[in-house]
C-alpha cells in the first residue's frame, strides 16, 4: 500500500493560479489568435485615422475639401483602407501556400491555422469601408450635382464611377450575406457560386479610379488613371497559382479511393469508409478534400480523417446538415427511409420508463422495409444493416458491432474520385 505520509507526494500542493499562469494558458489556447486579430483591427483603425488627417490637411486636395467637406476625406480614407484589404483578401484562402508556410519557422509566430477566419475579417472590413465610401460619395454626388446643375440621379446611376461602384457594393453585400456561417452551411452551393463574383469585383475595382471623380489641385489631375489593379496583382497571381495547383491535383484520378462502407449514425452523422490505396499515408488529425462528381465536379469540401493510420481503410464522419452533404448522402444511397429507420431503431432502443421492465424486448426479426433487415449486434441491440443492390442484383446482409446505426454497404465498383489530399 502506498504510504502518502512518508512519500514525496505528500509535499505536493496545488499551485496558486497567478496572473502569469492564466496568461500562459490563454496563449496556449486562442490567445495568439486574439492578439493578432486585435493588432490587425488596431492597424486598420490607425490607417483610417491617418488617412483622414492626411486628406484634411494635404495641400494637393485642398480644393476638394473646400467643395465637399468631411464626406471627401471619409471617402478617400475608406478608399485607402479598401486598397489594403483588397490586396490581402485572396492570400488567406491560398491553401497550398499556407500549408507550405506552416512548415517554416514562421508558423510559430503567426497563427496560420486561423487563415480562414482572417479571410472573413478582411471580407467584413471590405464591407464596412465600402459602405462608408458609398455613403460619403452619395453626399458628394449631391453637392456636385448642385454645383454643376446636373440632375442628381444622372450622376448617381449613369456615370462610370457610379456604375462600377454600385456593382462592387452589391457584390460585396451579396458575398457577405451568403458567407454568413448559418447561411453558408445550409446553402453552400449558393455561397460557392456567388462567391465567384469576386472576379467581377476585381475587374470593376481595377477601372473604378480611372473615371477620376475627385481631382487634385495641380495637373495632371488624373495621371495614374485606372491603376487600382496594382494593389491586388501580387495576391491575384498567387491565387491563380493556387487554383491551377488545385485543378492539377483534382484531375489526378484517385483510382484506389473507392467507397467501401457507408454507416449512418445518430445525429445525422454519416461515416464513409474508403479502400486505402497502396502507398497512402495519412496521420490522425489530418483532413482531406472530398469531391463527388455525381453532386458537383467543382466542389471540394474538407473533412477530418477519423480512421487510425494503422487501419486498412480511410474514413470520414460527415454531418448531413447542408445541401451538398445531403446530396452526397443521397448519391451514396442514404435515402430518407434509411434515416427514418435509424430514428425508429433509436426509439425502440430507448431506456424503459420508471416502473417498467428493465430488460428490453427481444429484437424483431421482421424486416422493416424491402431493403432493410435487422442484425443482432455484440451489444445486444438492433442495428439496421442495408446493402444496396450490386450489379449482380445480390442483396447482402452483414453483422455489425455498431449500436443503433444503419450500415450501407457499397458493393459497386463504379468509378468515383472522392478524395483529394491536401
mmCIF file of C-alpha atoms in Angstrom, residues 78-380:
data_model
loop_
_atom_site.group_PDB
_atom_site.id
_atom_site.type_symbol
_atom_site.label_atom_id
_atom_site.label_comp_id
_atom_site.label_asym_id
_atom_site.label_seq_id
_atom_site.Cartn_x
_atom_site.Cartn_y
_atom_site.Cartn_z
ATOM 1 C CA UNK A 78 -12.191 54.470 -46.761
ATOM 2 C CA UNK A 79 -10.805 54.002 -50.285
ATOM 3 C CA UNK A 80 -7.278 53.669 -48.900
ATOM 4 C CA UNK A 81 -8.445 51.040 -46.406
ATOM 5 C CA UNK A 82 -10.218 49.214 -49.257
ATOM 6 C CA UNK A 83 -6.991 49.129 -51.246
ATOM 7 C CA UNK A 84 -5.103 47.442 -48.394
ATOM 8 C CA UNK A 85 -7.842 44.926 -47.600
ATOM 9 C CA UNK A 86 -8.452 44.057 -51.251
ATOM 10 C CA UNK A 87 -4.732 43.454 -51.701
ATOM 11 C CA UNK A 88 -4.763 40.870 -48.865
ATOM 12 C CA UNK A 89 -8.177 39.189 -49.089
ATOM 13 C CA UNK A 90 -7.074 36.438 -51.500
ATOM 14 C CA UNK A 91 -3.947 35.347 -49.641
ATOM 15 C CA UNK A 92 -5.612 33.569 -46.655
ATOM 16 C CA UNK A 93 -7.561 31.242 -48.992
ATOM 17 C CA UNK A 94 -4.436 30.021 -50.798
ATOM 18 C CA UNK A 95 -4.367 26.647 -49.047
ATOM 19 C CA UNK A 96 -1.323 25.299 -50.860
ATOM 20 C CA UNK A 97 0.780 28.328 -49.960
ATOM 21 C CA UNK A 98 -0.499 28.350 -46.372
ATOM 22 C CA UNK A 99 0.306 24.639 -45.995
ATOM 23 C CA UNK A 100 3.848 25.291 -47.197
ATOM 24 C CA UNK A 101 4.312 28.248 -44.843
ATOM 25 C CA UNK A 102 3.205 26.054 -41.938
ATOM 26 C CA UNK A 103 6.370 24.012 -42.416
ATOM 27 C CA UNK A 104 8.567 27.083 -41.859
ATOM 28 C CA UNK A 105 9.563 28.646 -38.515
ATOM 29 C CA UNK A 106 7.150 31.478 -39.319
ATOM 30 C CA UNK A 107 4.317 29.187 -38.219
ATOM 31 C CA UNK A 108 5.498 29.535 -34.601
ATOM 32 C CA UNK A 109 4.844 33.264 -34.726
ATOM 33 C CA UNK A 110 1.789 33.739 -36.962
ATOM 34 C CA UNK A 111 -1.352 31.589 -36.377
ATOM 35 C CA UNK A 112 -1.799 30.305 -39.931
ATOM 36 C CA UNK A 113 -4.365 27.779 -38.682
ATOM 37 C CA UNK A 114 -6.830 30.681 -38.490
ATOM 38 C CA UNK A 115 -6.285 31.819 -42.081
ATOM 39 C CA UNK A 116 -9.956 31.306 -42.980
ATOM 40 C CA UNK A 117 -11.020 33.464 -40.049
ATOM 41 C CA UNK A 118 -8.595 36.163 -41.177
ATOM 42 C CA UNK A 119 -10.161 35.990 -44.646
ATOM 43 C CA UNK A 120 -13.587 36.594 -43.086
ATOM 44 C CA UNK A 121 -12.303 39.533 -41.028
ATOM 45 C CA UNK A 122 -10.829 41.129 -44.145
ATOM 46 C CA UNK A 123 -14.044 40.454 -46.064
ATOM 47 C CA UNK A 124 -16.231 42.157 -43.480
ATOM 48 C CA UNK A 125 -13.715 45.016 -43.270
ATOM 49 C CA UNK A 126 -14.171 45.488 -47.024
ATOM 50 C CA UNK A 127 -17.943 45.561 -46.463
ATOM 51 C CA UNK A 128 -17.612 48.185 -43.715
ATOM 52 C CA UNK A 129 -15.319 50.502 -45.663
ATOM 53 C CA UNK A 130 -17.406 50.008 -48.824
ATOM 54 C CA UNK A 131 -20.498 51.289 -47.019
ATOM 55 C CA UNK A 132 -18.538 54.256 -45.618
ATOM 56 C CA UNK A 133 -17.130 55.020 -49.062
ATOM 57 C CA UNK A 134 -20.550 54.753 -50.748
ATOM 58 C CA UNK A 135 -22.372 56.851 -48.142
ATOM 59 C CA UNK A 136 -19.737 59.569 -48.433
ATOM 60 C CA UNK A 137 -19.992 59.647 -52.210
ATOM 61 C CA UNK A 138 -23.787 59.856 -52.097
ATOM 62 C CA UNK A 139 -23.326 63.193 -50.366
ATOM 63 C CA UNK A 140 -20.506 64.167 -52.746
ATOM 64 C CA UNK A 141 -22.723 63.450 -55.766
ATOM 65 C CA UNK A 142 -25.434 65.663 -54.356
ATOM 66 C CA UNK A 143 -23.034 68.582 -53.807
ATOM 67 C CA UNK A 144 -21.511 68.203 -57.282
ATOM 68 C CA UNK A 145 -24.963 67.985 -58.907
ATOM 69 C CA UNK A 146 -25.970 71.227 -57.208
ATOM 70 C CA UNK A 147 -22.746 72.942 -58.266
ATOM 71 C CA UNK A 148 -22.943 71.802 -61.915
ATOM 72 C CA UNK A 149 -26.703 71.947 -62.296
ATOM 73 C CA UNK A 150 -26.863 68.279 -63.285
ATOM 74 C CA UNK A 151 -29.684 66.009 -62.077
ATOM 75 C CA UNK A 152 -28.645 64.000 -59.018
ATOM 76 C CA UNK A 153 -29.891 60.671 -60.378
ATOM 77 C CA UNK A 154 -27.781 61.092 -63.532
ATOM 78 C CA UNK A 155 -24.569 61.336 -61.539
ATOM 79 C CA UNK A 156 -25.730 58.513 -59.303
ATOM 80 C CA UNK A 157 -26.618 55.928 -61.938
ATOM 81 C CA UNK A 158 -25.205 56.851 -65.369
ATOM 82 C CA UNK A 159 -21.543 57.754 -64.773
ATOM 83 C CA UNK A 160 -18.717 55.228 -64.974
ATOM 84 C CA UNK A 161 -17.560 55.653 -61.375
ATOM 85 C CA UNK A 162 -21.103 55.270 -60.029
ATOM 86 C CA UNK A 163 -21.892 52.163 -62.116
ATOM 87 C CA UNK A 164 -18.699 50.342 -61.131
ATOM 88 C CA UNK A 165 -19.095 51.497 -57.532
ATOM 89 C CA UNK A 166 -22.645 50.198 -57.227
ATOM 90 C CA UNK A 167 -21.668 46.887 -58.817
ATOM 91 C CA UNK A 168 -18.852 46.424 -56.317
ATOM 92 C CA UNK A 169 -21.066 47.385 -53.393
ATOM 93 C CA UNK A 170 -23.836 44.949 -54.353
ATOM 94 C CA UNK A 171 -21.310 42.152 -54.921
ATOM 95 C CA UNK A 172 -19.699 42.704 -51.521
ATOM 96 C CA UNK A 173 -23.100 42.735 -49.799
ATOM 97 C CA UNK A 174 -24.167 39.518 -51.548
ATOM 98 C CA UNK A 175 -20.889 37.768 -50.736
ATOM 99 C CA UNK A 176 -21.020 38.895 -47.100
ATOM 100 C CA UNK A 177 -24.623 37.757 -46.576
ATOM 101 C CA UNK A 178 -24.146 34.348 -48.216
ATOM 102 C CA UNK A 179 -20.838 33.946 -46.387
ATOM 103 C CA UNK A 180 -22.565 34.144 -43.001
ATOM 104 C CA UNK A 181 -21.987 30.848 -41.188
ATOM 105 C CA UNK A 182 -25.615 29.691 -40.882
ATOM 106 C CA UNK A 183 -26.475 30.588 -44.476
ATOM 107 C CA UNK A 184 -23.260 29.090 -45.811
ATOM 108 C CA UNK A 185 -23.870 25.742 -44.085
ATOM 109 C CA UNK A 186 -27.477 25.471 -45.220
ATOM 110 C CA UNK A 187 -26.961 26.716 -48.773
ATOM 111 C CA UNK A 188 -23.345 26.033 -49.621
ATOM 112 C CA UNK A 189 -23.971 25.820 -53.360
ATOM 113 C CA UNK A 190 -25.407 29.340 -53.342
ATOM 114 C CA UNK A 191 -22.465 30.593 -51.287
ATOM 115 C CA UNK A 192 -19.922 28.877 -53.528
ATOM 116 C CA UNK A 193 -21.359 30.123 -56.815
ATOM 117 C CA UNK A 194 -21.991 33.696 -55.677
ATOM 118 C CA UNK A 195 -18.561 33.954 -54.105
ATOM 119 C CA UNK A 196 -17.058 33.690 -57.573
ATOM 120 C CA UNK A 197 -18.453 37.145 -58.252
ATOM 121 C CA UNK A 198 -15.132 38.314 -56.822
ATOM 122 C CA UNK A 199 -13.874 38.211 -60.430
ATOM 123 C CA UNK A 200 -16.369 40.941 -61.362
ATOM 124 C CA UNK A 201 -15.464 42.848 -58.199
ATOM 125 C CA UNK A 202 -11.762 42.894 -59.052
ATOM 126 C CA UNK A 203 -12.496 43.901 -62.648
ATOM 127 C CA UNK A 204 -14.606 46.866 -61.503
ATOM 128 C CA UNK A 205 -12.058 47.694 -58.802
ATOM 129 C CA UNK A 206 -9.304 47.915 -61.417
ATOM 130 C CA UNK A 207 -11.067 50.554 -63.547
ATOM 131 C CA UNK A 208 -13.051 52.370 -60.839
ATOM 132 C CA UNK A 209 -10.404 55.045 -60.286
ATOM 133 C CA UNK A 210 -9.923 55.688 -63.989
ATOM 134 C CA UNK A 211 -13.094 57.805 -64.200
ATOM 135 C CA UNK A 212 -11.456 60.439 -61.988
ATOM 136 C CA UNK A 213 -14.341 61.720 -59.883
ATOM 137 C CA UNK A 214 -12.077 63.578 -57.431
ATOM 138 C CA UNK A 215 -9.365 65.773 -58.922
ATOM 139 C CA UNK A 216 -6.329 67.226 -57.195
ATOM 140 C CA UNK A 217 -5.253 70.884 -57.311
ATOM 141 C CA UNK A 218 -2.393 70.530 -59.777
ATOM 142 C CA UNK A 219 -2.224 68.959 -63.252
ATOM 143 C CA UNK A 220 -2.071 66.261 -64.437
ATOM 144 C CA UNK A 221 -5.275 65.734 -62.467
ATOM 145 C CA UNK A 222 -5.688 62.029 -63.195
ATOM 146 C CA UNK A 223 -2.233 60.938 -64.306
ATOM 147 C CA UNK A 224 -2.448 57.475 -62.748
ATOM 148 C CA UNK A 225 -5.734 56.566 -64.446
ATOM 149 C CA UNK A 226 -7.089 53.077 -63.789
ATOM 150 C CA UNK A 227 -4.166 51.949 -61.625
ATOM 151 C CA UNK A 228 -6.022 50.216 -58.801
ATOM 152 C CA UNK A 229 -5.063 46.799 -60.203
ATOM 153 C CA UNK A 230 -1.565 47.371 -58.804
ATOM 154 C CA UNK A 231 -2.887 46.756 -55.310
ATOM 155 C CA UNK A 232 -4.038 43.200 -55.925
ATOM 156 C CA UNK A 233 -1.872 41.975 -58.808
ATOM 157 C CA UNK A 234 0.558 40.122 -56.493
ATOM 158 C CA UNK A 235 -2.122 38.353 -54.453
ATOM 159 C CA UNK A 236 -4.026 37.689 -57.677
ATOM 160 C CA UNK A 237 -1.044 35.869 -59.199
ATOM 161 C CA UNK A 238 -0.562 33.841 -56.011
ATOM 162 C CA UNK A 239 -4.250 32.907 -56.039
ATOM 163 C CA UNK A 240 -4.039 31.983 -59.735
ATOM 164 C CA UNK A 241 -1.179 29.603 -58.922
ATOM 165 C CA UNK A 242 -3.292 28.204 -56.084
ATOM 166 C CA UNK A 243 -6.292 27.488 -58.309
ATOM 167 C CA UNK A 244 -4.138 25.929 -61.030
ATOM 168 C CA UNK A 245 -2.481 23.638 -58.484
ATOM 169 C CA UNK A 246 -5.921 22.627 -57.177
ATOM 170 C CA UNK A 247 -7.091 21.770 -60.671
ATOM 171 C CA UNK A 248 -3.954 19.728 -61.282
ATOM 172 C CA UNK A 249 -4.471 17.717 -58.093
ATOM 173 C CA UNK A 250 -8.202 17.377 -58.755
ATOM 174 C CA UNK A 251 -7.606 15.855 -62.183
ATOM 175 C CA UNK A 252 -5.325 13.174 -60.791
ATOM 176 C CA UNK A 253 -7.500 10.113 -60.597
ATOM 177 C CA UNK A 254 -7.546 8.525 -57.129
ATOM 178 C CA UNK A 255 -8.107 5.045 -58.566
ATOM 179 C CA UNK A 256 -7.739 3.276 -55.238
ATOM 180 C CA UNK A 257 -10.105 5.507 -53.299
ATOM 181 C CA UNK A 258 -13.431 3.734 -53.664
ATOM 182 C CA UNK A 259 -16.298 3.632 -51.226
ATOM 183 C CA UNK A 260 -16.157 0.569 -49.005
ATOM 184 C CA UNK A 261 -18.821 1.258 -46.383
ATOM 185 C CA UNK A 262 -21.395 3.914 -45.565
ATOM 186 C CA UNK A 263 -22.647 3.888 -41.975
ATOM 187 C CA UNK A 264 -25.377 6.149 -40.640
ATOM 188 C CA UNK A 265 -25.026 7.261 -37.028
ATOM 189 C CA UNK A 266 -27.410 9.164 -34.754
ATOM 190 C CA UNK A 267 -27.418 12.939 -35.075
ATOM 191 C CA UNK A 268 -27.477 12.930 -38.899
ATOM 192 C CA UNK A 269 -23.859 11.751 -38.990
ATOM 193 C CA UNK A 270 -22.722 9.629 -41.922
ATOM 194 C CA UNK A 271 -19.487 7.641 -41.780
ATOM 195 C CA UNK A 272 -17.886 6.958 -45.149
ATOM 196 C CA UNK A 273 -15.100 4.408 -45.387
ATOM 197 C CA UNK A 274 -12.824 4.167 -48.430
ATOM 198 C CA UNK A 275 -10.444 1.478 -49.556
ATOM 199 C CA UNK A 276 -6.949 2.577 -48.619
ATOM 200 C CA UNK A 277 -4.793 2.575 -51.751
ATOM 201 C CA UNK A 278 -1.264 1.253 -51.711
ATOM 202 C CA UNK A 279 1.219 3.843 -50.513
ATOM 203 C CA UNK A 280 -1.407 6.058 -48.879
ATOM 204 C CA UNK A 281 -0.011 7.783 -45.803
ATOM 205 C CA UNK A 282 -2.392 9.628 -43.538
ATOM 206 C CA UNK A 283 -1.907 10.791 -39.977
ATOM 207 C CA UNK A 284 -4.522 11.226 -37.279
ATOM 208 C CA UNK A 285 -5.969 14.720 -37.290
ATOM 209 C CA UNK A 286 -5.240 15.441 -40.942
ATOM 210 C CA UNK A 287 -8.000 16.453 -43.307
ATOM 211 C CA UNK A 288 -8.681 15.767 -46.948
ATOM 212 C CA UNK A 289 -10.834 17.404 -49.593
ATOM 213 C CA UNK A 290 -13.747 15.330 -50.791
ATOM 214 C CA UNK A 291 -15.339 15.568 -54.215
ATOM 215 C CA UNK A 292 -18.363 13.704 -55.548
ATOM 216 C CA UNK A 293 -18.792 14.119 -59.309
ATOM 217 C CA UNK A 294 -22.417 12.966 -59.013
ATOM 218 C CA UNK A 295 -23.105 16.127 -56.995
ATOM 219 C CA UNK A 296 -20.622 18.617 -58.419
ATOM 220 C CA UNK A 297 -17.322 18.289 -60.237
ATOM 221 C CA UNK A 298 -16.106 21.668 -58.981
ATOM 222 C CA UNK A 299 -16.792 21.494 -55.258
ATOM 223 C CA UNK A 300 -14.181 20.123 -52.853
ATOM 224 C CA UNK A 301 -15.059 20.032 -49.168
ATOM 225 C CA UNK A 302 -12.605 19.462 -46.291
ATOM 226 C CA UNK A 303 -13.299 16.696 -43.777
ATOM 227 C CA UNK A 304 -11.142 15.310 -40.992
ATOM 228 C CA UNK A 305 -9.767 11.798 -41.351
ATOM 229 C CA UNK A 306 -11.272 9.795 -38.493
ATOM 230 C CA UNK A 307 -9.543 6.481 -39.134
ATOM 231 C CA UNK A 308 -6.315 5.468 -37.414
ATOM 232 C CA UNK A 309 -3.185 5.262 -39.598
ATOM 233 C CA UNK A 310 -2.820 1.510 -38.938
ATOM 234 C CA UNK A 311 -6.323 0.648 -40.167
ATOM 235 C CA UNK A 312 -6.838 -0.767 -43.648
ATOM 236 C CA UNK A 313 -9.364 1.889 -44.665
ATOM 237 C CA UNK A 314 -9.753 5.665 -44.673
ATOM 238 C CA UNK A 315 -12.870 7.045 -43.008
ATOM 239 C CA UNK A 316 -14.608 10.385 -42.574
ATOM 240 C CA UNK A 317 -17.550 11.277 -40.356
ATOM 241 C CA UNK A 318 -19.782 13.783 -42.115
ATOM 242 C CA UNK A 319 -22.759 15.514 -40.571
ATOM 243 C CA UNK A 320 -25.586 15.903 -43.075
ATOM 244 C CA UNK A 321 -26.671 19.498 -42.500
ATOM 245 C CA UNK A 322 -26.354 21.383 -45.799
ATOM 246 C CA UNK A 323 -27.352 21.000 -49.406
ATOM 247 C CA UNK A 324 -24.065 19.453 -50.550
ATOM 248 C CA UNK A 325 -23.822 16.919 -47.714
ATOM 249 C CA UNK A 326 -27.449 15.930 -48.221
ATOM 250 C CA UNK A 327 -26.926 15.458 -51.960
ATOM 251 C CA UNK A 328 -23.750 13.493 -51.205
ATOM 252 C CA UNK A 329 -25.580 11.163 -48.814
ATOM 253 C CA UNK A 330 -28.290 10.585 -51.446
ATOM 254 C CA UNK A 331 -25.627 9.781 -54.040
ATOM 255 C CA UNK A 332 -24.239 7.124 -51.699
ATOM 256 C CA UNK A 333 -27.666 5.554 -51.222
ATOM 257 C CA UNK A 334 -28.549 7.059 -47.842
ATOM 258 C CA UNK A 335 -32.170 7.831 -48.589
ATOM 259 C CA UNK A 336 -34.765 9.362 -46.333
ATOM 260 C CA UNK A 337 -36.233 5.974 -45.411
ATOM 261 C CA UNK A 338 -32.870 4.865 -44.034
ATOM 262 C CA UNK A 339 -32.639 7.851 -41.696
ATOM 263 C CA UNK A 340 -36.244 7.194 -40.676
ATOM 264 C CA UNK A 341 -35.394 3.561 -39.911
ATOM 265 C CA UNK A 342 -32.489 4.729 -37.784
ATOM 266 C CA UNK A 343 -34.747 7.057 -35.810
ATOM 267 C CA UNK A 344 -37.216 4.227 -35.234
ATOM 268 C CA UNK A 345 -34.440 1.951 -34.032
ATOM 269 C CA UNK A 346 -33.301 4.642 -31.620
ATOM 270 C CA UNK A 347 -36.833 4.961 -30.291
ATOM 271 C CA UNK A 348 -37.119 1.189 -29.911
ATOM 272 C CA UNK A 349 -33.862 1.066 -28.011
ATOM 273 C CA UNK A 350 -34.740 3.884 -25.596
ATOM 274 C CA UNK A 351 -34.480 3.077 -21.868
ATOM 275 C CA UNK A 352 -37.755 1.920 -20.279
ATOM 276 C CA UNK A 353 -39.827 4.264 -18.201
ATOM 277 C CA UNK A 354 -39.949 4.070 -14.411
ATOM 278 C CA UNK A 355 -41.849 1.037 -13.196
ATOM 279 C CA UNK A 356 -41.430 -0.806 -16.490
ATOM 280 C CA UNK A 357 -39.376 -3.851 -17.250
ATOM 281 C CA UNK A 358 -35.622 -3.417 -17.002
ATOM 282 C CA UNK A 359 -34.976 -5.850 -19.819
ATOM 283 C CA UNK A 360 -35.646 -4.555 -23.352
ATOM 284 C CA UNK A 361 -37.925 -6.623 -25.582
ATOM 285 C CA UNK A 362 -36.228 -9.166 -27.825
ATOM 286 C CA UNK A 363 -35.207 -7.815 -31.224
ATOM 287 C CA UNK A 364 -37.672 -8.358 -34.006
ATOM 288 C CA UNK A 365 -36.585 -10.480 -36.936
ATOM 289 C CA UNK A 366 -39.072 -8.942 -39.333
ATOM 290 C CA UNK A 367 -37.612 -6.658 -41.951
ATOM 291 C CA UNK A 368 -38.820 -3.090 -41.644
ATOM 292 C CA UNK A 369 -38.592 -2.469 -45.403
ATOM 293 C CA UNK A 370 -37.762 -4.477 -48.518
ATOM 294 C CA UNK A 371 -34.114 -3.320 -48.418
ATOM 295 C CA UNK A 372 -33.563 -3.062 -44.649
ATOM 296 C CA UNK A 373 -33.142 -6.007 -42.319
ATOM 297 C CA UNK A 374 -32.267 -6.288 -38.661
ATOM 298 C CA UNK A 375 -28.948 -7.693 -37.489
ATOM 299 C CA UNK A 376 -28.061 -8.698 -33.966
ATOM 300 C CA UNK A 377 -25.023 -6.937 -32.564
ATOM 301 C CA UNK A 378 -22.475 -7.735 -29.923
ATOM 302 C CA UNK A 379 -24.109 -5.123 -27.699
ATOM 303 C CA UNK A 380 -27.432 -6.917 -27.672
#
